[in-house]
PDB file of C-alpha atoms in Angstrom:
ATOM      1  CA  UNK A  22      86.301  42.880 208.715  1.00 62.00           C
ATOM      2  CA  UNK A  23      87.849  39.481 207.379  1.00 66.00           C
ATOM      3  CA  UNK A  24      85.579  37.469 205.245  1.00 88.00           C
ATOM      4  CA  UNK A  25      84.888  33.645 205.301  1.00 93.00           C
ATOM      5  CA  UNK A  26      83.738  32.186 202.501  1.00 94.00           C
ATOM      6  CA  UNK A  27      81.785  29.135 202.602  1.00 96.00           C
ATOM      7  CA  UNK A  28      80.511  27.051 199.070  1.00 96.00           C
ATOM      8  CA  UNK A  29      78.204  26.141 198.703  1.00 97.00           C
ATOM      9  CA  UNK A  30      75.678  27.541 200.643  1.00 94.00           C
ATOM     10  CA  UNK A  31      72.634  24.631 199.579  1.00 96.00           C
ATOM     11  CA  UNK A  32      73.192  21.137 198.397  1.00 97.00           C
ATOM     12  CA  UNK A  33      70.490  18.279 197.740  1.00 97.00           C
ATOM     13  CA  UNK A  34      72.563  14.741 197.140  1.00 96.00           C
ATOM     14  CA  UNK A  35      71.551  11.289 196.587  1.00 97.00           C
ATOM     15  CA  UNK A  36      72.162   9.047 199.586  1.00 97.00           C
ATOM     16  CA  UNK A  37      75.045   7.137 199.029  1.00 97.00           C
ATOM     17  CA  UNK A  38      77.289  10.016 197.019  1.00 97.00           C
ATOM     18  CA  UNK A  39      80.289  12.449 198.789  1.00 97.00           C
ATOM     19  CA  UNK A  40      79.588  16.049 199.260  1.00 98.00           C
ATOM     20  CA  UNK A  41      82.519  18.355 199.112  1.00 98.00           C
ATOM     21  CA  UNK A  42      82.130  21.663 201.272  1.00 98.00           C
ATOM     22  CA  UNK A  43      84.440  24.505 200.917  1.00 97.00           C
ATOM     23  CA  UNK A  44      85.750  27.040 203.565  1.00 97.00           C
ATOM     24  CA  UNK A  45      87.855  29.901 202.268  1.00 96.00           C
ATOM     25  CA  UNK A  46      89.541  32.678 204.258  1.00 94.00           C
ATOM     26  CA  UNK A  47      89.997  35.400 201.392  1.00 93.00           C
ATOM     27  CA  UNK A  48      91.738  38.074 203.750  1.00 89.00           C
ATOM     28  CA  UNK A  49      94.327  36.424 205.671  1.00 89.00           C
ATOM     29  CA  UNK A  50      96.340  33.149 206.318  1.00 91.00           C
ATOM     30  CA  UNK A  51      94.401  30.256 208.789  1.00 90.00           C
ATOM     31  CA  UNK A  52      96.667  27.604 210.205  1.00 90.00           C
ATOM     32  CA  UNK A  53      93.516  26.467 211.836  1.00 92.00           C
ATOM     33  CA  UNK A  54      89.884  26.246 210.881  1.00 94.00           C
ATOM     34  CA  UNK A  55      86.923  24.753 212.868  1.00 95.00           C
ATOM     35  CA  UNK A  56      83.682  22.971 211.298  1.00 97.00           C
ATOM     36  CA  UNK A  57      80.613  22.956 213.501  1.00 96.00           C
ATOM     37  CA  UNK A  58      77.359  21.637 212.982  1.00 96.00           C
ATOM     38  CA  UNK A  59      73.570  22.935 213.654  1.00 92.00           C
ATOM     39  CA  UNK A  60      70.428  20.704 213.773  1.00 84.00           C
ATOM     40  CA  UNK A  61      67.447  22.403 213.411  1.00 80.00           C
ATOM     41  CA  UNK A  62      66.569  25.287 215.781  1.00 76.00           C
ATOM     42  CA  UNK A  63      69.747  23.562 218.144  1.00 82.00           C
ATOM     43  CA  UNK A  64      73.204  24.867 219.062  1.00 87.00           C
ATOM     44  CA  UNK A  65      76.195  24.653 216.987  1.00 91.00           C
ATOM     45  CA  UNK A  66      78.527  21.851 217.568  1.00 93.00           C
ATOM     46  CA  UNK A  67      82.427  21.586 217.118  1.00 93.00           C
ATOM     47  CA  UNK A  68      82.861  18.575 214.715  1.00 96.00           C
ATOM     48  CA  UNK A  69      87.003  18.988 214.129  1.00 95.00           C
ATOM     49  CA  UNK A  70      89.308  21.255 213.924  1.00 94.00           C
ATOM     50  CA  UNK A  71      91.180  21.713 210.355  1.00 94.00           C
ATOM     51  CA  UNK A  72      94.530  21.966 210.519  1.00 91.00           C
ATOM     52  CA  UNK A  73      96.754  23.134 207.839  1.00 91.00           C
ATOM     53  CA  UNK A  74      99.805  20.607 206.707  1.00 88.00           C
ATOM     54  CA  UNK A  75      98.381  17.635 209.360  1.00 89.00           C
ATOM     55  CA  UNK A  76      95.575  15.530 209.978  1.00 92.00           C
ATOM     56  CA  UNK A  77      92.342  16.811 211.708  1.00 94.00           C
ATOM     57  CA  UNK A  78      91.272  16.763 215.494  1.00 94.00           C
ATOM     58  CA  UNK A  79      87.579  15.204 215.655  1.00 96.00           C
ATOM     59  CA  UNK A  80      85.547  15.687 218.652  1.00 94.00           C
ATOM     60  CA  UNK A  81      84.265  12.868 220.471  1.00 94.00           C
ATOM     61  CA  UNK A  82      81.545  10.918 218.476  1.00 94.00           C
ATOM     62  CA  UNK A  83      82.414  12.376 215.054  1.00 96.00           C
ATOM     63  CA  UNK A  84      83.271   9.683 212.545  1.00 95.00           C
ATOM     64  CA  UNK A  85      86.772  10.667 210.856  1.00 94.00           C
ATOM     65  CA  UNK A  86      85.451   8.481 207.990  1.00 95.00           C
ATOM     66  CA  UNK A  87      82.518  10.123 207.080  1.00 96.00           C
ATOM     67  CA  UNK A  88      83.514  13.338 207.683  1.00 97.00           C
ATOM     68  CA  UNK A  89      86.713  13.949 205.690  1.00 97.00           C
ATOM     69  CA  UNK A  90      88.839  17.224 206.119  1.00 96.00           C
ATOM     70  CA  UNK A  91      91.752  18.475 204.344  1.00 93.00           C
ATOM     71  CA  UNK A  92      93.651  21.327 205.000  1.00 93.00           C
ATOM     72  CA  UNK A  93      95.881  21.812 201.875  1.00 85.00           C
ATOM     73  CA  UNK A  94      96.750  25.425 201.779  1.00 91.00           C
ATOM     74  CA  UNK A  95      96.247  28.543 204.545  1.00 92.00           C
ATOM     75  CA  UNK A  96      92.969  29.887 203.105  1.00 94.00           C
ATOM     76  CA  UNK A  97      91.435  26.549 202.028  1.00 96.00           C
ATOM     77  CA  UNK A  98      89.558  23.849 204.085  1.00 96.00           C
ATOM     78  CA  UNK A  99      87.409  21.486 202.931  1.00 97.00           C
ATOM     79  CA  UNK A 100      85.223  19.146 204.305  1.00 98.00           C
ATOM     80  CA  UNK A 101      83.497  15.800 202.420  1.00 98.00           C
ATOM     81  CA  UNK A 102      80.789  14.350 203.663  1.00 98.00           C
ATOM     82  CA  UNK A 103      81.332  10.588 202.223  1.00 97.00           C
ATOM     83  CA  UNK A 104      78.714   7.728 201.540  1.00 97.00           C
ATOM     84  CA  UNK A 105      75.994  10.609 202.701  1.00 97.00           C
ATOM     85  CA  UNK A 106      72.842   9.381 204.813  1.00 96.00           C
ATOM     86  CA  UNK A 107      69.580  11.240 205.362  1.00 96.00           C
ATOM     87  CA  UNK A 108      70.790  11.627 209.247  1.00 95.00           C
ATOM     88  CA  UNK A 109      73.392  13.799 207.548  1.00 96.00           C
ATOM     89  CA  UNK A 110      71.496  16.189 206.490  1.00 96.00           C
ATOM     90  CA  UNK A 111      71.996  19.228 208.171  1.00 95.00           C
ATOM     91  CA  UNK A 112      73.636  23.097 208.485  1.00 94.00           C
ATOM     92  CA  UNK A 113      76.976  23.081 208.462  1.00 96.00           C
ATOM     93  CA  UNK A 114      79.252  25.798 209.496  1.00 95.00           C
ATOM     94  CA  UNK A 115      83.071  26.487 209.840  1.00 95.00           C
ATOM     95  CA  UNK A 116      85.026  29.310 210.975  1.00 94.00           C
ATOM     96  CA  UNK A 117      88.876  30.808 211.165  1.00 91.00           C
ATOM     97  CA  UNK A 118      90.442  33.123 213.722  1.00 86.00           C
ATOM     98  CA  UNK A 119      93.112  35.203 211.951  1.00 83.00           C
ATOM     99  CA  UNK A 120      96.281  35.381 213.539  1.00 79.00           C
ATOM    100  CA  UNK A 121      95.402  37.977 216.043  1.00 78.00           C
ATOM    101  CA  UNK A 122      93.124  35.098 217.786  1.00 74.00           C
ATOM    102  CA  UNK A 123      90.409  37.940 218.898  1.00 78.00           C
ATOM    103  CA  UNK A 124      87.706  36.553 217.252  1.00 82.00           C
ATOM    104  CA  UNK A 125      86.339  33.821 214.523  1.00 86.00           C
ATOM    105  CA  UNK A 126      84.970  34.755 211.460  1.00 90.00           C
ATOM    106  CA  UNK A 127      81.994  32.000 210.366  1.00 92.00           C
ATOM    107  CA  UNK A 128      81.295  31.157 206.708  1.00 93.00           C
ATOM    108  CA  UNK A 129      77.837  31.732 205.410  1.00 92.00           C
ATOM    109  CA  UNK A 130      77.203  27.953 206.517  1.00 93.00           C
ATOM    110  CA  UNK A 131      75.938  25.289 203.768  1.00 96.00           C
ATOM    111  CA  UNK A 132      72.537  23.621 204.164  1.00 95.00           C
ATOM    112  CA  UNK A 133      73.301  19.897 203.194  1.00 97.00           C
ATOM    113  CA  UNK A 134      69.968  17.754 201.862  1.00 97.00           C
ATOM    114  CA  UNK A 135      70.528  13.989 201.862  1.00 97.00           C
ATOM    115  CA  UNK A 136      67.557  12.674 199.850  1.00 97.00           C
TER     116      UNK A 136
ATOM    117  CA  UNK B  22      84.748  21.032 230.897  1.00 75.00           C
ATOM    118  CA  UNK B  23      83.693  24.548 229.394  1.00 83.00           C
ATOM    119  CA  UNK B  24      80.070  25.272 229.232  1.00 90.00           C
ATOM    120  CA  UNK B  25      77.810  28.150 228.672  1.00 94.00           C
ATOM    121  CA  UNK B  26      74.172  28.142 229.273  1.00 95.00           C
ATOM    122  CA  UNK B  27      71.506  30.469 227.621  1.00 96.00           C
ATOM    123  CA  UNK B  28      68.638  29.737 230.107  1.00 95.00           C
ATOM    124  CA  UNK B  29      65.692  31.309 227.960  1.00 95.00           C
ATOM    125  CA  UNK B  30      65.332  29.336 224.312  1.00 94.00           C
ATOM    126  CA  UNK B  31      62.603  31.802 223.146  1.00 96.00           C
ATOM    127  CA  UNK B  32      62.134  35.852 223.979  1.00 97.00           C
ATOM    128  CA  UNK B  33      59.665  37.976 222.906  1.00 97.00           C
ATOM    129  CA  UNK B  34      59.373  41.695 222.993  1.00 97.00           C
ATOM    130  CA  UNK B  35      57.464  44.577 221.404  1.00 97.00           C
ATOM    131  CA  UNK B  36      59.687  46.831 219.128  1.00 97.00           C
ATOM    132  CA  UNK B  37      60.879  49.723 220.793  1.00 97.00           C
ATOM    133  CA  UNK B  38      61.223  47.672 224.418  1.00 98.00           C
ATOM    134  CA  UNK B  39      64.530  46.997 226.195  1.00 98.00           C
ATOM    135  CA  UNK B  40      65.934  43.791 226.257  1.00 97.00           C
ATOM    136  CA  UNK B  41      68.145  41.610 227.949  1.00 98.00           C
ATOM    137  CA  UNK B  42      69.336  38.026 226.859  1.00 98.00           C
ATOM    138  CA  UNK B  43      71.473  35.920 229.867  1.00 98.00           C
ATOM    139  CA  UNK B  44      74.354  33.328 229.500  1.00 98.00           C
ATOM    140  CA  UNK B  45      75.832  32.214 232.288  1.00 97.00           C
ATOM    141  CA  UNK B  46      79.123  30.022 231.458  1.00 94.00           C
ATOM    142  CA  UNK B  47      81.547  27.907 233.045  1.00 91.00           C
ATOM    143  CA  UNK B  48      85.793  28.297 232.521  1.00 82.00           C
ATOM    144  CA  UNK B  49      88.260  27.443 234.665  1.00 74.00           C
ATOM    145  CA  UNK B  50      90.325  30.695 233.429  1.00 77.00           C
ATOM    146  CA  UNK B  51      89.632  34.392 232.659  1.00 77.00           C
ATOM    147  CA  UNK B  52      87.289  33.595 229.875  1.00 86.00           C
ATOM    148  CA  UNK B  53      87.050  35.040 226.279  1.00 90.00           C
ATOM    149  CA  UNK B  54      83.407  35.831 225.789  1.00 93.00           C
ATOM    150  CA  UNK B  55      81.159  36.444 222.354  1.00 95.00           C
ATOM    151  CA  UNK B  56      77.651  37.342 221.504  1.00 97.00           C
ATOM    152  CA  UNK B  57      77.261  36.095 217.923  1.00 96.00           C
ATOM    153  CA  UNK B  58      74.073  36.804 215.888  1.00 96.00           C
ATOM    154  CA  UNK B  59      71.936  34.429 212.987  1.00 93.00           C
ATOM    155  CA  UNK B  60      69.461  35.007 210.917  1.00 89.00           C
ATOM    156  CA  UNK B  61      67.766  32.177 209.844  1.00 84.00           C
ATOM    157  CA  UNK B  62      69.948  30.349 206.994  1.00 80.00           C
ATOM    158  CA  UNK B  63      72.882  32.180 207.609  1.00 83.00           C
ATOM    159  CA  UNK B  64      76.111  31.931 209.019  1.00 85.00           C
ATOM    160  CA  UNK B  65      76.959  33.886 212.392  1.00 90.00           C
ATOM    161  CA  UNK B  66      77.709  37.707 212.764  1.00 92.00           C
ATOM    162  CA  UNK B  67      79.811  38.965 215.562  1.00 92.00           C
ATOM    163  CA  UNK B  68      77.800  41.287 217.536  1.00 96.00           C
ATOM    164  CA  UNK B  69      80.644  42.250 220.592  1.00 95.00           C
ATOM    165  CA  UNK B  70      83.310  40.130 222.210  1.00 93.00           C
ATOM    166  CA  UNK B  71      85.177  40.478 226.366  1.00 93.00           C
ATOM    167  CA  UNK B  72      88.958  39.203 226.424  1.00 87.00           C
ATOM    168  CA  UNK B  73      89.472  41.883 229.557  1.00 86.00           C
ATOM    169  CA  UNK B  74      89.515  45.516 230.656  1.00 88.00           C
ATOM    170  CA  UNK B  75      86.204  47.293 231.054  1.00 91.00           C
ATOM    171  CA  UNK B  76      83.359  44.557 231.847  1.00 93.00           C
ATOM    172  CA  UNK B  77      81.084  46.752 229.742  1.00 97.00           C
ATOM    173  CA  UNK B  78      81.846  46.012 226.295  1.00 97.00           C
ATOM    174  CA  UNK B  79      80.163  48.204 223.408  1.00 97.00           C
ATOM    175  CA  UNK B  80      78.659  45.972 219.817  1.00 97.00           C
ATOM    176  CA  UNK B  81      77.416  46.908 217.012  1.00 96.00           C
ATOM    177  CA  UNK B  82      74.004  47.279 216.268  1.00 95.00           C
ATOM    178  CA  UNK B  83      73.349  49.768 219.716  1.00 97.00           C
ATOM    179  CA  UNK B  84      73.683  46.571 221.764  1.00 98.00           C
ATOM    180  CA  UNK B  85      75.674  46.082 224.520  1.00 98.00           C
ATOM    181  CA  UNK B  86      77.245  42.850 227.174  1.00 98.00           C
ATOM    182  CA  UNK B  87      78.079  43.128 230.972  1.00 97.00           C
ATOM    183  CA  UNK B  88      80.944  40.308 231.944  1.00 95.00           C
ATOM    184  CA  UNK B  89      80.057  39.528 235.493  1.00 95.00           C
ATOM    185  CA  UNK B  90      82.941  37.283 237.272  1.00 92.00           C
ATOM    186  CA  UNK B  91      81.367  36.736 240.723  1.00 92.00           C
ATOM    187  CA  UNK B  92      77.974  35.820 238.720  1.00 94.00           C
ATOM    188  CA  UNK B  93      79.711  33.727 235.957  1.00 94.00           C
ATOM    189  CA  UNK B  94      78.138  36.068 233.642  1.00 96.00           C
ATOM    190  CA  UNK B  95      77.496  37.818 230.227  1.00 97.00           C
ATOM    191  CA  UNK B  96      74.612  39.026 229.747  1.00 98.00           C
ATOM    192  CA  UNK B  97      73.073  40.703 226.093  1.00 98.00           C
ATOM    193  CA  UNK B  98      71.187  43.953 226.469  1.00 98.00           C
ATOM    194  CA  UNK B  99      69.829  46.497 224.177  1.00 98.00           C
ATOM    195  CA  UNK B 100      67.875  49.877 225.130  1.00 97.00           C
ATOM    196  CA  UNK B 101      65.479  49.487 222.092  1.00 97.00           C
ATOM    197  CA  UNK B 102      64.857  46.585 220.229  1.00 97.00           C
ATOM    198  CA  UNK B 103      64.039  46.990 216.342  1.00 96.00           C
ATOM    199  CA  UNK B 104      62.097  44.428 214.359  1.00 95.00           C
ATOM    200  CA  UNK B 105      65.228  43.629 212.488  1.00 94.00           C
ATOM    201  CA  UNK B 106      66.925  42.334 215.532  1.00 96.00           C
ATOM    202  CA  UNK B 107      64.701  39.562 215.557  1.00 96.00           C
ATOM    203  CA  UNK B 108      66.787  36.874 214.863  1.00 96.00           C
ATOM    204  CA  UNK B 109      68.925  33.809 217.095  1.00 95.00           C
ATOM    205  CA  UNK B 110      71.105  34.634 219.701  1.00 97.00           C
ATOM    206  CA  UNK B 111      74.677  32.678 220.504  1.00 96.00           C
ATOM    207  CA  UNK B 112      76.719  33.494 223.366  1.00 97.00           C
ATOM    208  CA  UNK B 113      80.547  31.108 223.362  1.00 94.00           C
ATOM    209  CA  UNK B 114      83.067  31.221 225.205  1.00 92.00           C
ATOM    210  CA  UNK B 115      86.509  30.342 223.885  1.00 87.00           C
ATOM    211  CA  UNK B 116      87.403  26.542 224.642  1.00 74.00           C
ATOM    212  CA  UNK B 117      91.165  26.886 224.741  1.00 73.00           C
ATOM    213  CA  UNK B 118      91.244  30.795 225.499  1.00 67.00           C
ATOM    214  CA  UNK B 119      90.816  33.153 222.762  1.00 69.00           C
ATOM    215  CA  UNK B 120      88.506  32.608 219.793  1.00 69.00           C
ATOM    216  CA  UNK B 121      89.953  28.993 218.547  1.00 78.00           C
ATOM    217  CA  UNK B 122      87.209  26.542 219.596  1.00 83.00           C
ATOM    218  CA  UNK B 123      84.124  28.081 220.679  1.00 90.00           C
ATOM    219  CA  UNK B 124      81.752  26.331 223.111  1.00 91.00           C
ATOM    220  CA  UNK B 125      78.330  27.373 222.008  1.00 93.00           C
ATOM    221  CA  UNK B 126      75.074  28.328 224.535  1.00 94.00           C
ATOM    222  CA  UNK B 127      71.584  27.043 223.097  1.00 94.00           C
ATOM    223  CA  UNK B 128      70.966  29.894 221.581  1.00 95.00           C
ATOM    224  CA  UNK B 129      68.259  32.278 222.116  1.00 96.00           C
ATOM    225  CA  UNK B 130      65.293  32.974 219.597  1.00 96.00           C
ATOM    226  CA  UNK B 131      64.115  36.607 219.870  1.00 97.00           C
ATOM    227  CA  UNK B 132      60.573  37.436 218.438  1.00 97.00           C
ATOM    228  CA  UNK B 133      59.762  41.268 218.188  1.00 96.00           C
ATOM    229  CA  UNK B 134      56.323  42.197 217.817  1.00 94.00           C
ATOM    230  CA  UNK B 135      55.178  45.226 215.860  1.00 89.00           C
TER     231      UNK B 135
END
């Protein structure tokens, strides 16, 4: 099946520094990409949707400042978390339909330590 | 709004059992259903999916989901559990139709004893 790739998978930052997170498709071409996020032993929960050559859609109650995403190419999506704050610190996933939109493909996910 | 509901956080069974996980969900439209799979620190596999056609859809792993329209249902099930199935259980439903944005359940956490 297609393959995800998330980097990386575990980060521990100082409070006050940017994290970059990666999301790669490595099998086919996403015009769209979806970050979600998962407190401990919770659900996951859409943060934005990625979309390649515009600006992001953010759910309601998701800062667009701290949570920066750029779409820059069809396989790449990134997301910074800026100015990170323990009450960041969480599991964060994205995923990309392919073009057949008949299912999502999740990256591995990246544990994010703000310390 | 879209919703799904997993009404059982925690499961547990004895290895070799049957089991059965619900979701019940809300969509205004024919839905696009999915039973995704985690192990702990990991992302999510795709276990079986229902766009349409036979409202007994096949997964991997032996398990298996029953769409039910009148009961707003989808509904996990597996003959024989294995201790590697122990793991957390998502069931989504496609926000916008298809698998774009997913609306999660709570997830379910399935404990097999030996």
């Amino acid at each position: 099946g297609a393959v995800v790739s998330q980097h990386p998978s575990r980060v521990i930052c100082k409070s006050g520094t940017s994290v970059k997170i990666e999301c790669r498709s490595l099998d086919f071409q996403a015009t769209t990409m979806f970050w979600y996020r998962q407190f401990p032993k919770k659900s996951l929960m859409l943060m934005a949707t990625s979309n390649e050559g515009s600006k992001a859609t953010y759910e309601q109650g998701v800062e667009k400042d701290k949570f920066l995403i750029n779409h820059a190419s069809l396989t790449l999506s990134t997301l910074t978390v800026t100015s990170a704050h323990p009450e960041d610190s969480s599991f964060y996933i994205c995923s990309a339909p392919p073009p057949t939109n008949t299912e999502a493909f999740f990256g591995q996910g990246t544990r994010l330590t703000v310390v | 709004a879209q919703s799904v509901t997993q009404p059982d956080i925690h499961i547990t069974v004895s290895e070799g059992a049957s089991l059965e996980l619900r979701c019940n969900y809300s969509y205004g439209a024919t839905p696009y259903l999915f039973w995704y799979v985690q192990s702990p620190g990991q992302g999510l596999q795709l276990l079986l999916k229902y766009f349409s056609g036979d409202t007994l859809v096949q997964g991997i792993k032996g398990f298996e989901a029953e769409f039910k329209r009148s009961q707003s249902s989808f509904n996990l099930r597996k003959p024989s559990v294995h201790w590697s199935d122990a793991a957390e259980y998502f069931c989504a439903v496609g926000a916008t139709g298809g698998a774009q944005k997913l609306v999660f359940g709570q997830g379910t956490r399935l404990t097999i004893n030996p």
